[in-house]
Coordinates of C-alpha atoms in Angstrom, one line a residue:
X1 CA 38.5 -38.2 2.6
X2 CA 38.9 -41.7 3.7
X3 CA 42.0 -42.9 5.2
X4 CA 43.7 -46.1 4.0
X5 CA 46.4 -48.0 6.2
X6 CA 48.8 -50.1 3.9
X7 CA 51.0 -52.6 6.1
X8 CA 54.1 -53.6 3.8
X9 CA 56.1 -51.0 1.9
X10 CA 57.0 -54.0 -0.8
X11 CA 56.2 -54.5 -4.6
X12 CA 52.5 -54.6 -3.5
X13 CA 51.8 -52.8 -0.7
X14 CA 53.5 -49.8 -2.7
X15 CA 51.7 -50.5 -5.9
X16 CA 48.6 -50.5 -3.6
X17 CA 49.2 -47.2 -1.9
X18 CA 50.3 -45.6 -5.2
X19 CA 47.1 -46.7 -6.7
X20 CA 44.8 -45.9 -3.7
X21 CA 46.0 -42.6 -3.2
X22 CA 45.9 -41.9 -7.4
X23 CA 41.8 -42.7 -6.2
X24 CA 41.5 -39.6 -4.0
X25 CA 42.2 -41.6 -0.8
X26 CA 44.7 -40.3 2.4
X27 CA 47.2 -43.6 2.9
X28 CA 50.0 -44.2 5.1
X29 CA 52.6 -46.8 4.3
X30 CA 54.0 -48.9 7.5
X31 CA 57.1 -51.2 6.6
X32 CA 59.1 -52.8 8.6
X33 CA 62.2 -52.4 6.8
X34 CA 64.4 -49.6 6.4
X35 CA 63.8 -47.6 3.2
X36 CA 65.3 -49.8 0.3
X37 CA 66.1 -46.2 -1.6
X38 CA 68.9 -45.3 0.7
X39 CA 70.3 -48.9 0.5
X40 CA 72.5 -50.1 -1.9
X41 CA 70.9 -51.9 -4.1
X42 CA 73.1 -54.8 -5.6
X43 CA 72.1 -57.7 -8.3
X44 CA 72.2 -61.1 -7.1
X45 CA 70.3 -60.3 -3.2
X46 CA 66.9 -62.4 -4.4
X47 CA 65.4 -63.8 -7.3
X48 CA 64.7 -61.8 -10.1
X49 CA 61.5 -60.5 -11.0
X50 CA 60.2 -61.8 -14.6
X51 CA 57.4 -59.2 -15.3
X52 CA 54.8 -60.1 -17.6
X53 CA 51.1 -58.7 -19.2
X54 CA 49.5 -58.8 -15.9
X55 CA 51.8 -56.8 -14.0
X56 CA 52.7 -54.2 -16.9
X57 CA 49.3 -53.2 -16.3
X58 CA 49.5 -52.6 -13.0
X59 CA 52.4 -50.7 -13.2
X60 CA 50.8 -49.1 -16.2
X61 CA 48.2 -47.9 -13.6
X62 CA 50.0 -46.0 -11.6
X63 CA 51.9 -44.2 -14.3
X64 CA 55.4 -45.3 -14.1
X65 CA 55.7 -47.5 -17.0
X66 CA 58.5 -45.9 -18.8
X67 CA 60.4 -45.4 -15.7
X68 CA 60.2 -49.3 -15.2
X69 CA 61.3 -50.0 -19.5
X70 CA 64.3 -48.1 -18.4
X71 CA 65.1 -50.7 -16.0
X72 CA 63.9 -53.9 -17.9
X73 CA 65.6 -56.6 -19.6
X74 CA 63.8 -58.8 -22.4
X75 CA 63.8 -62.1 -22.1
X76 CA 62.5 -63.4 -25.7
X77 CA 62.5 -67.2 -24.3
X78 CA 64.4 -70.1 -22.7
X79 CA 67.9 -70.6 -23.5
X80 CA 68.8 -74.3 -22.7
X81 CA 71.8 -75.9 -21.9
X82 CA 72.1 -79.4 -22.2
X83 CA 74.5 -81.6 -19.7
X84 CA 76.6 -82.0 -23.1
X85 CA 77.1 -78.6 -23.5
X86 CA 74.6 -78.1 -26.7
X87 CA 72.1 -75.0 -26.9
X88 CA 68.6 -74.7 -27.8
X89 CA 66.4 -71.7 -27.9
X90 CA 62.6 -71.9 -27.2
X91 CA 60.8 -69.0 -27.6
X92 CA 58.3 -68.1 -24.8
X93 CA 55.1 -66.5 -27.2
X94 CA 54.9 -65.5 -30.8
X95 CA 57.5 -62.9 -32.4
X96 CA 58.0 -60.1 -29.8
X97 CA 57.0 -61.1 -26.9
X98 CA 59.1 -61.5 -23.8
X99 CA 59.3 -61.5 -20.3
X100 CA 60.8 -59.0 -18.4
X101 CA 64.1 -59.1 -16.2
X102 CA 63.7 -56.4 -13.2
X103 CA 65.6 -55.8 -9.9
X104 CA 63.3 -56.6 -7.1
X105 CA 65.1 -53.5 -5.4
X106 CA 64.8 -50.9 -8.2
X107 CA 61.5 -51.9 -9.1
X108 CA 60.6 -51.7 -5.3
X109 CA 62.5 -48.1 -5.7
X110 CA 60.8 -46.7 -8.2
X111 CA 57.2 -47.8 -6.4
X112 CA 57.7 -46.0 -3.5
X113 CA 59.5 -43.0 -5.0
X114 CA 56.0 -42.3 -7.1
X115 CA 53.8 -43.7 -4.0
X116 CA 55.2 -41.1 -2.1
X117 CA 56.9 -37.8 -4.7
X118 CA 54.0 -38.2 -6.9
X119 CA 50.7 -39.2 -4.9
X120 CA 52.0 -37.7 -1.3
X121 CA 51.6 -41.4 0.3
X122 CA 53.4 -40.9 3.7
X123 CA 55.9 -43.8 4.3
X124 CA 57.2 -45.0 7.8
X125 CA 60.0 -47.4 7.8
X126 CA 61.2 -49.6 10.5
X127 CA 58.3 -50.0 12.2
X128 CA 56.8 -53.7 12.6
X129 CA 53.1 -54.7 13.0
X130 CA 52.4 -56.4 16.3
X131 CA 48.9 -57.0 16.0
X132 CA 45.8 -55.6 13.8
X133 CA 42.2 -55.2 15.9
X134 CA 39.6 -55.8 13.2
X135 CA 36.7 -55.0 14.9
X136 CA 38.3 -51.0 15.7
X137 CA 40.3 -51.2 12.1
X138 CA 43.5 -50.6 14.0
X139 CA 46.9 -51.6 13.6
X140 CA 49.7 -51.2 16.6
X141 CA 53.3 -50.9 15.5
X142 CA 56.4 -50.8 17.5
X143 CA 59.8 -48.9 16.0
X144 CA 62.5 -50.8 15.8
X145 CA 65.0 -49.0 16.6
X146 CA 63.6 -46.6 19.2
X147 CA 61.0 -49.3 20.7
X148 CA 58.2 -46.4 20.7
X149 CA 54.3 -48.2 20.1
X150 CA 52.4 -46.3 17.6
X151 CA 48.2 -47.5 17.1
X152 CA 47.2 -46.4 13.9
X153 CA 43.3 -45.9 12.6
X154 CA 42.4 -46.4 9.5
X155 CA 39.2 -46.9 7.5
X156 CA 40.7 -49.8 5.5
X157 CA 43.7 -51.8 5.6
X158 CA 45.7 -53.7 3.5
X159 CA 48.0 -56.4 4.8
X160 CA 50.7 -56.6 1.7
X161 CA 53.6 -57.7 4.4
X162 CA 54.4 -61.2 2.8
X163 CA 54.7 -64.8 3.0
X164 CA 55.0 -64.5 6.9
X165 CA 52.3 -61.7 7.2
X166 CA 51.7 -60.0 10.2
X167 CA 48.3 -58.7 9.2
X168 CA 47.3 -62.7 8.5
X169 CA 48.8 -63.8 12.0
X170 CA 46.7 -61.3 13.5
X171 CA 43.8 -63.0 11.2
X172 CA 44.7 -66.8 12.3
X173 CA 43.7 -66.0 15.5
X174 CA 40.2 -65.1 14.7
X175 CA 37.3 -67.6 14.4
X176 CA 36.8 -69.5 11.1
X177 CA 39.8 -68.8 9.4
X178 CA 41.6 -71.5 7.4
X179 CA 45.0 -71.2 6.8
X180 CA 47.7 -73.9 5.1
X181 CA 51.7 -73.9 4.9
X182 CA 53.6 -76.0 2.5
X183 CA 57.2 -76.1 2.1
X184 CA 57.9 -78.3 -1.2
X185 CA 61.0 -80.3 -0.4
X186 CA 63.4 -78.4 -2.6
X187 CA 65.4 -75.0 -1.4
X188 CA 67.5 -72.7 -3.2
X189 CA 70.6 -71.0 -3.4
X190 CA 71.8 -68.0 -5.5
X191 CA 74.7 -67.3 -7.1
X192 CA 76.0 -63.9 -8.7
X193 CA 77.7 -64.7 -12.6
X194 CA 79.6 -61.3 -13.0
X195 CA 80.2 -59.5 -16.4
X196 CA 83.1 -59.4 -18.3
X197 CA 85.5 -57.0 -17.0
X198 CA 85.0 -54.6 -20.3
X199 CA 80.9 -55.3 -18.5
X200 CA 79.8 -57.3 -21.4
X201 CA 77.5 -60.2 -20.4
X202 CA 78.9 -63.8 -20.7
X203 CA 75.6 -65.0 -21.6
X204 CA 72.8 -64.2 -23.9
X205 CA 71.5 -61.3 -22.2
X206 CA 67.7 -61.6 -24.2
X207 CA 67.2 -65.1 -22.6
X208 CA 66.4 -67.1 -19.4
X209 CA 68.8 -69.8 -18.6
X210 CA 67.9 -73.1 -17.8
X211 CA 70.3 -76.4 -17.2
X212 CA 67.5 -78.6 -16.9
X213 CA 68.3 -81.8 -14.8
X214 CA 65.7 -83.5 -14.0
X215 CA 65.2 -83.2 -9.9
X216 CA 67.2 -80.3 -9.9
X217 CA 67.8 -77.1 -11.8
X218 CA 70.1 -74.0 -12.5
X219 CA 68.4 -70.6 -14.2
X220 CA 69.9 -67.3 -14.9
X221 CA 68.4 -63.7 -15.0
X222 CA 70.3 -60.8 -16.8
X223 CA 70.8 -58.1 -15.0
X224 CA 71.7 -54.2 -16.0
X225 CA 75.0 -54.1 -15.1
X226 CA 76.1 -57.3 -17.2
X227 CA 75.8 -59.8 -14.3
X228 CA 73.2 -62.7 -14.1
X229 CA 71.5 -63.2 -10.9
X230 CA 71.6 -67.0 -10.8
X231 CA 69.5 -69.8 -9.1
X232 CA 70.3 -73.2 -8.5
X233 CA 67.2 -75.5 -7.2
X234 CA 67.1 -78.8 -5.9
X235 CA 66.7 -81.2 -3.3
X236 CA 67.5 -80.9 0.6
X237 CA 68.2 -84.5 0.7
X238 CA 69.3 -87.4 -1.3
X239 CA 71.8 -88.1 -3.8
X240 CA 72.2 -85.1 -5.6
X241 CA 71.3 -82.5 -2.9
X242 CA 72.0 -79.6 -1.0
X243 CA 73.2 -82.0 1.7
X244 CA 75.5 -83.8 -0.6
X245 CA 77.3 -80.5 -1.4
X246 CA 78.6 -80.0 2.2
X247 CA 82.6 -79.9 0.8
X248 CA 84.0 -77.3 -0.8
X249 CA 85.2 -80.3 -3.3
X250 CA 81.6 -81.3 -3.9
X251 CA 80.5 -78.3 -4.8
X252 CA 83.4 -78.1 -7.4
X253 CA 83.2 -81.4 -8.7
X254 CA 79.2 -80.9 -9.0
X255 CA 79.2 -77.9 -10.8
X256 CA 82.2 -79.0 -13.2
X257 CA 80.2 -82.2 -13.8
X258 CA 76.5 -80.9 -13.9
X259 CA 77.2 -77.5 -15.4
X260 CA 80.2 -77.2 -17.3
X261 CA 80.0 -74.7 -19.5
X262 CA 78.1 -72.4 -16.6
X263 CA 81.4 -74.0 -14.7
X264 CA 83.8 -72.7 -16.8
X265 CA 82.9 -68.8 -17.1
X266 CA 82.3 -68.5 -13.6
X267 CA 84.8 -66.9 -11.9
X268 CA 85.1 -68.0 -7.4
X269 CA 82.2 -70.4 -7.8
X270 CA 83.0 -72.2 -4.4
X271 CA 83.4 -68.9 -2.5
X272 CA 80.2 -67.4 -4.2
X273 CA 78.3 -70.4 -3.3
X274 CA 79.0 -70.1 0.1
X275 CA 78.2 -66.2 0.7
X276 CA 74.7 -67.0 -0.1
X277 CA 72.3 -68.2 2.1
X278 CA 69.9 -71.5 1.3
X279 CA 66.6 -70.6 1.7
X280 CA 63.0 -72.4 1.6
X281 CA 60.0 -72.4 -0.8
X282 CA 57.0 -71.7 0.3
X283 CA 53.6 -71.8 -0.6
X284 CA 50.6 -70.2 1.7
X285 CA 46.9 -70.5 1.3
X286 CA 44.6 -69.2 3.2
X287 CA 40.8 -68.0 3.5
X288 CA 39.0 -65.6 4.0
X289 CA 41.4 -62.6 2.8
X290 CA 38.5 -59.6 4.2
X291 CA 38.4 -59.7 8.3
X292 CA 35.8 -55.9 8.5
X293 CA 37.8 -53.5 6.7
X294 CA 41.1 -55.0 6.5
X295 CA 42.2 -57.5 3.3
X296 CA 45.3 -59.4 2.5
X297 CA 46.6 -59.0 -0.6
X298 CA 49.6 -60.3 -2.3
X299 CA 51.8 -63.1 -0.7
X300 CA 50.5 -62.1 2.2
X301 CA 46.8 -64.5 1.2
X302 CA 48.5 -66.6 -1.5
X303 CA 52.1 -66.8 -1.0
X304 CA 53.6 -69.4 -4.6
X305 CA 56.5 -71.1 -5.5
X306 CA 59.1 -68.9 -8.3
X307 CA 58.6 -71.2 -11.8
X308 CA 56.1 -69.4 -13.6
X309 CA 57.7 -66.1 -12.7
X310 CA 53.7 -65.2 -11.4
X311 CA 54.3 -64.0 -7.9
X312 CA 54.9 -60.7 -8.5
X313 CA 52.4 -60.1 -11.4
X314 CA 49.6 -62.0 -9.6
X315 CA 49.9 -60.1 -6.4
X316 CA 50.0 -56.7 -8.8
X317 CA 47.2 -58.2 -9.9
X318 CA 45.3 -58.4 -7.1
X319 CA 45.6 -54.3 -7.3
X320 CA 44.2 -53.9 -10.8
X321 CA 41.5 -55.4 -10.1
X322 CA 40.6 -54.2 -6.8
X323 CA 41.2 -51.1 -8.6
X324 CA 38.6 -52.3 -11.0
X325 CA 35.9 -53.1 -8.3
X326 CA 36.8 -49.5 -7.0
X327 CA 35.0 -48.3 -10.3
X328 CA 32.1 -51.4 -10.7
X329 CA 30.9 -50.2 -7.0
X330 CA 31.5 -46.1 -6.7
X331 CA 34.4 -46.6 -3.4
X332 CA 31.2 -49.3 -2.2
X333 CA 33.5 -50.9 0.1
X334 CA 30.9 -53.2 1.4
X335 CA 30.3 -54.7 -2.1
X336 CA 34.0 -54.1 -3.3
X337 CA 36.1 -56.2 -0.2
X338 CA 33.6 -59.5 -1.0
X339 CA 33.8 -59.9 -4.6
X340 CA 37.1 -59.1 -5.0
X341 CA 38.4 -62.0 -2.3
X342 CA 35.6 -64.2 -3.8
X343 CA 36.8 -63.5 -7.6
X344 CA 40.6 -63.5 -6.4
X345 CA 40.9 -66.8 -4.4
X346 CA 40.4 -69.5 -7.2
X347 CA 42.8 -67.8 -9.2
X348 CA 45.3 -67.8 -6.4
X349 CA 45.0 -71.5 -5.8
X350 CA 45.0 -71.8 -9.2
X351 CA 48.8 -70.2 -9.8
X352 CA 50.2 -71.9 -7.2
X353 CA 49.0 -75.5 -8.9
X354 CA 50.2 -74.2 -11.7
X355 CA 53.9 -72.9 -10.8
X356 CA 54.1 -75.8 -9.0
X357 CA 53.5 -77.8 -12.3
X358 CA 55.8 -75.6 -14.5
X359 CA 59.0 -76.8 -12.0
X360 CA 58.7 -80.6 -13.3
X361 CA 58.5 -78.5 -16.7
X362 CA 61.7 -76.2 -16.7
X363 CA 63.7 -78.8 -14.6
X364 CA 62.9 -82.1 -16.7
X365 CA 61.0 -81.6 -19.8
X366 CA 62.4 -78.6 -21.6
X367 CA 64.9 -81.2 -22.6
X368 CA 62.4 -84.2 -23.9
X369 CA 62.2 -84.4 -27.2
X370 CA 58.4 -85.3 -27.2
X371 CA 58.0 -82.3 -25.2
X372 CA 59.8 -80.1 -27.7
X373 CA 57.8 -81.7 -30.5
X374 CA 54.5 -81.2 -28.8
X375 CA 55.1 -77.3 -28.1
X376 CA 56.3 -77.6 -31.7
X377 CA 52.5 -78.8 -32.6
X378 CA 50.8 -76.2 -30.1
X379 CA 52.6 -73.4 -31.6
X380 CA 52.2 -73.8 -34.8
X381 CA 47.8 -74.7 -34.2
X382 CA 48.0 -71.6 -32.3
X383 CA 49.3 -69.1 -35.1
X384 CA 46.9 -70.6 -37.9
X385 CA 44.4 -70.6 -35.3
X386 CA 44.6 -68.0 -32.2
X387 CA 40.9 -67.9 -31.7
X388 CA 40.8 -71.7 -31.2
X389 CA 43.7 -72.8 -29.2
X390 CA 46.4 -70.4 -27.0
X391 CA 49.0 -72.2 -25.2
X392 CA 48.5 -72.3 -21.4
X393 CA 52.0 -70.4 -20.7
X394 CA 50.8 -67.7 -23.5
X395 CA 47.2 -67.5 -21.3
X396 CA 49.2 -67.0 -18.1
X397 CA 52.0 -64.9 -19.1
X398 CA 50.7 -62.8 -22.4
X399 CA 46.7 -62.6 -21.5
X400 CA 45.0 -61.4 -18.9
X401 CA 42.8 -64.5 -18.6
X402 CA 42.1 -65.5 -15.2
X403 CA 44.5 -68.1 -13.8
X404 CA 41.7 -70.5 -12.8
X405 CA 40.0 -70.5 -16.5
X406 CA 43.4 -71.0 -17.6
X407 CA 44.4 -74.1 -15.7
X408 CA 40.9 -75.6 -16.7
X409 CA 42.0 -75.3 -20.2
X410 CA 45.4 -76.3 -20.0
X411 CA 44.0 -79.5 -18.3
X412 CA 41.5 -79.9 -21.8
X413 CA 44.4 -79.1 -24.0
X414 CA 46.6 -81.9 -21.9
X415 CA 44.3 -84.6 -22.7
X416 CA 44.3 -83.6 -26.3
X417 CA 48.0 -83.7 -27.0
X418 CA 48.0 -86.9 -25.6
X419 CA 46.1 -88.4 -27.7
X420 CA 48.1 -86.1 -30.8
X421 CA 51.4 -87.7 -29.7
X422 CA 49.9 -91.1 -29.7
X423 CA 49.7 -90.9 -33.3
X424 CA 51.6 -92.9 -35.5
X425 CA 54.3 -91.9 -37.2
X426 CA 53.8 -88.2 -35.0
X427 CA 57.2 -87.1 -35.9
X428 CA 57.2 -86.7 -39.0
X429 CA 53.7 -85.9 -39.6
X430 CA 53.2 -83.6 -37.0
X431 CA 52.6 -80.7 -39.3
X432 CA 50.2 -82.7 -41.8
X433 CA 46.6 -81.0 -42.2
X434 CA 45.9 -84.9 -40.8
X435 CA 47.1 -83.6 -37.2
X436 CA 45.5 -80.3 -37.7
X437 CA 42.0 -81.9 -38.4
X438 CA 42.5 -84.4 -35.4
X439 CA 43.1 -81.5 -32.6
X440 CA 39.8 -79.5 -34.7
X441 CA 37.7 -82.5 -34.3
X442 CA 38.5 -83.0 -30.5
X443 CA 37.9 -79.0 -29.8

């Protein structure tokens, strides 16, 4: 039996043991962390998780899909508040389809609990990577608590450790390999929106929230127990920034006049603002992925920025269809490790173009009203004709086509709404057979 080494006990690197051991291999988890099961796990700690198509089927995979429903929230589309107050719904895909609202941590749970009760994966916490030697497939870990060094063997291994991998710093120092860090000039902070004291939610629970602002944003995620994990987004620098809200005043008198009605249900919104920390945005591309017998998956070879809720189910991705090529080649691990980082990369530079396009989107123009108009026209093209025209966020969040072919034809379809909204007279025409015919003749 062949023995797999997994470095990175997260979303991926247990999906990817789960999966790999469901394939008749031996693996051993290493994470550097302590086991998130015997922490509490609270709402509001990171971003949530949107889960979509493409990582339902990974999870789907491994056989734990009903234990993740149980822990799922629906999110049928975007709930928009307007500076005035107003509300407008959007609806993300046709009737019944949502995205998914999931606990980083439980979802993590529930990964390693079948990784390791149902498919005997052994897991070792707290012990960090120092170094991987590709040409012995090796990997030398130190414990953090006990300083003990441990060398592991493996016959493959996986670097799923992150943004700040390990595995790939181990790979930067090798010949050849490129490697590129961005951070976009905007950060984050959290905030936790609590429920109601009888723990009914004070929002929509079946929505994602968005207070669109043009350079800067706030969202909102349900969570189980009634709260909403909450994001604000903007600038480091400049007028309205994360530097201009240095006062506890300013942070008041930005929320009360950015946000009101968010403003008004949230209870010790100066003092939750300051117990969370501001963090960076990152994205990470690098090539190759496959140094011998080890691979970065994950965020650990194509780390993206949050907007189109994609990191998560593109790095789950990145198991399915390994777990594909498992099958195409017979466990052929010198065919399997090639295509996969050659069929993997364009898609992962592709996503990150692509989340990085859909921030000007949920920040700026899910408030236009030629942007509403012209989702208005794509939608209604796309039910009368779904073989001829699916919007790009249906292709990446409700398809499993590949990310790349779906920027390509979200760049076509650009170009042809263009041209649609040029039209005279577009708004009140724009669901004449005249307009219908037009976006025909230019497919």
């Amino acid at each position: 039996m062949k023995k797999a080494l997994v470095i990175g006990g997260g979303l991926v690197g247990s999906l990817q043991a789960a999966n790999l051991s469901r394939k008749g291999y031996e693996v051993e988890v290493y994470e550097r962390r302590n086991d998130i099961r015997t922490a509490e796990i609270s709402a509001g700690k990171s971003i949530n998780l949107a889960l979509s198509t493409r990582g339902w089927k990974a999870v789907e995979m491994v056989g734990i899909k009903e234990r993740v429903e149980e822990i799922a929230i629906p999110m049928h589309g975007r709930k928009i508040h307007g500076i005035d107050g107003e509300l407008s719904f959007q609806p993300y895909g046709k009737e019944g389809q949502a995205i998914y609202s999931v606990s980083r941590g439980e979802l993590n749970s529930c990964l390693l609990e079948q990784a390791e009760s149902n498919f005997g994966v052994k897991l070792h916490f707290n012990w960090k990577c120092e170094d991987v030697d590709f040409d012995k497939s090796e990997a030398h870990f130190v414990h953090y608590e006990t300083g003990e060094k441990r060398s592991v063997k493996a016959d493959l291994i996986f670097g799923t450790d992150g943004a700040f991998s390990a595995v790939r710093a181990s790979m930067q120092k090798t010949p050849r390999f490129n490697y590129q860090q961005e951070y976009i000039p905007h950060g984050y902070r959290e905030l936790l929106l609590p429920a109601n004291k009888d723990g009914s939610y004070r929002l929509d629970k079946n929505a994602l929230h968005i207070w669109p602002r043009g350079q800067y944003m706030l969202i909102a995620l349900p969570n189980l127990d009634g709260s909403f994990t909450c994001t604000l987004f903007m600038p480091y620098e400049g007028k309205n920034s994360f530097a201009s809200l240095e006062s506890d005043e300013a942070v008041d008198r930005f929320f009360k006049e950015q946000f009101r009605d968010f403003y008004d249900i949230m209870p010790n919104l100066v003092e939750d603002y300051r117990s969370h920390p501001l963090s960076d945005l990152v994205i990470i591309r690098c090539f190759p992925w496959v140094k011998h017998k080890t691979t970065l998956m994950g965020d650990a070879s194509h780390a993206i920025v949050p907007f189109y809720g994609q990191g998560m189910n593109s790095g789950f991705e990145d198991c399915s269809v390994l777990d594909e090529l498992i099958e195409k080649h017979d466990h052929d691990w010198e065919k399997i490790l090639p295509e996969f980082q050659e069929s993997r990369k364009p898609d992962a530079d592709a996503i990150a173009e692509l989340a990085l396009r859909n921030y000007i989107e949920m920040r700026d123009l899910v408030a236009d009203p030629d942007f509403i108009l012209r989702k208005k026209i794509e939608n209604r093209f796309y039910e009368k004709y779904p073989d001829k025209w699916m919007p790009l966020y249906s292709q990446v969040t409700f398809s499993h086509i590949p990310y790349d072919e779906a920027l390509k034809k979200g760049i076509e379809h650009d170009k042809i709404m263009e041209k649609i909204m040029s039209m005279e007279n577009i708004g009140s025409r724009w669901d004449s057979s005249d307009v219908e015919n037009a976006i025909m003749k230019m497919l």
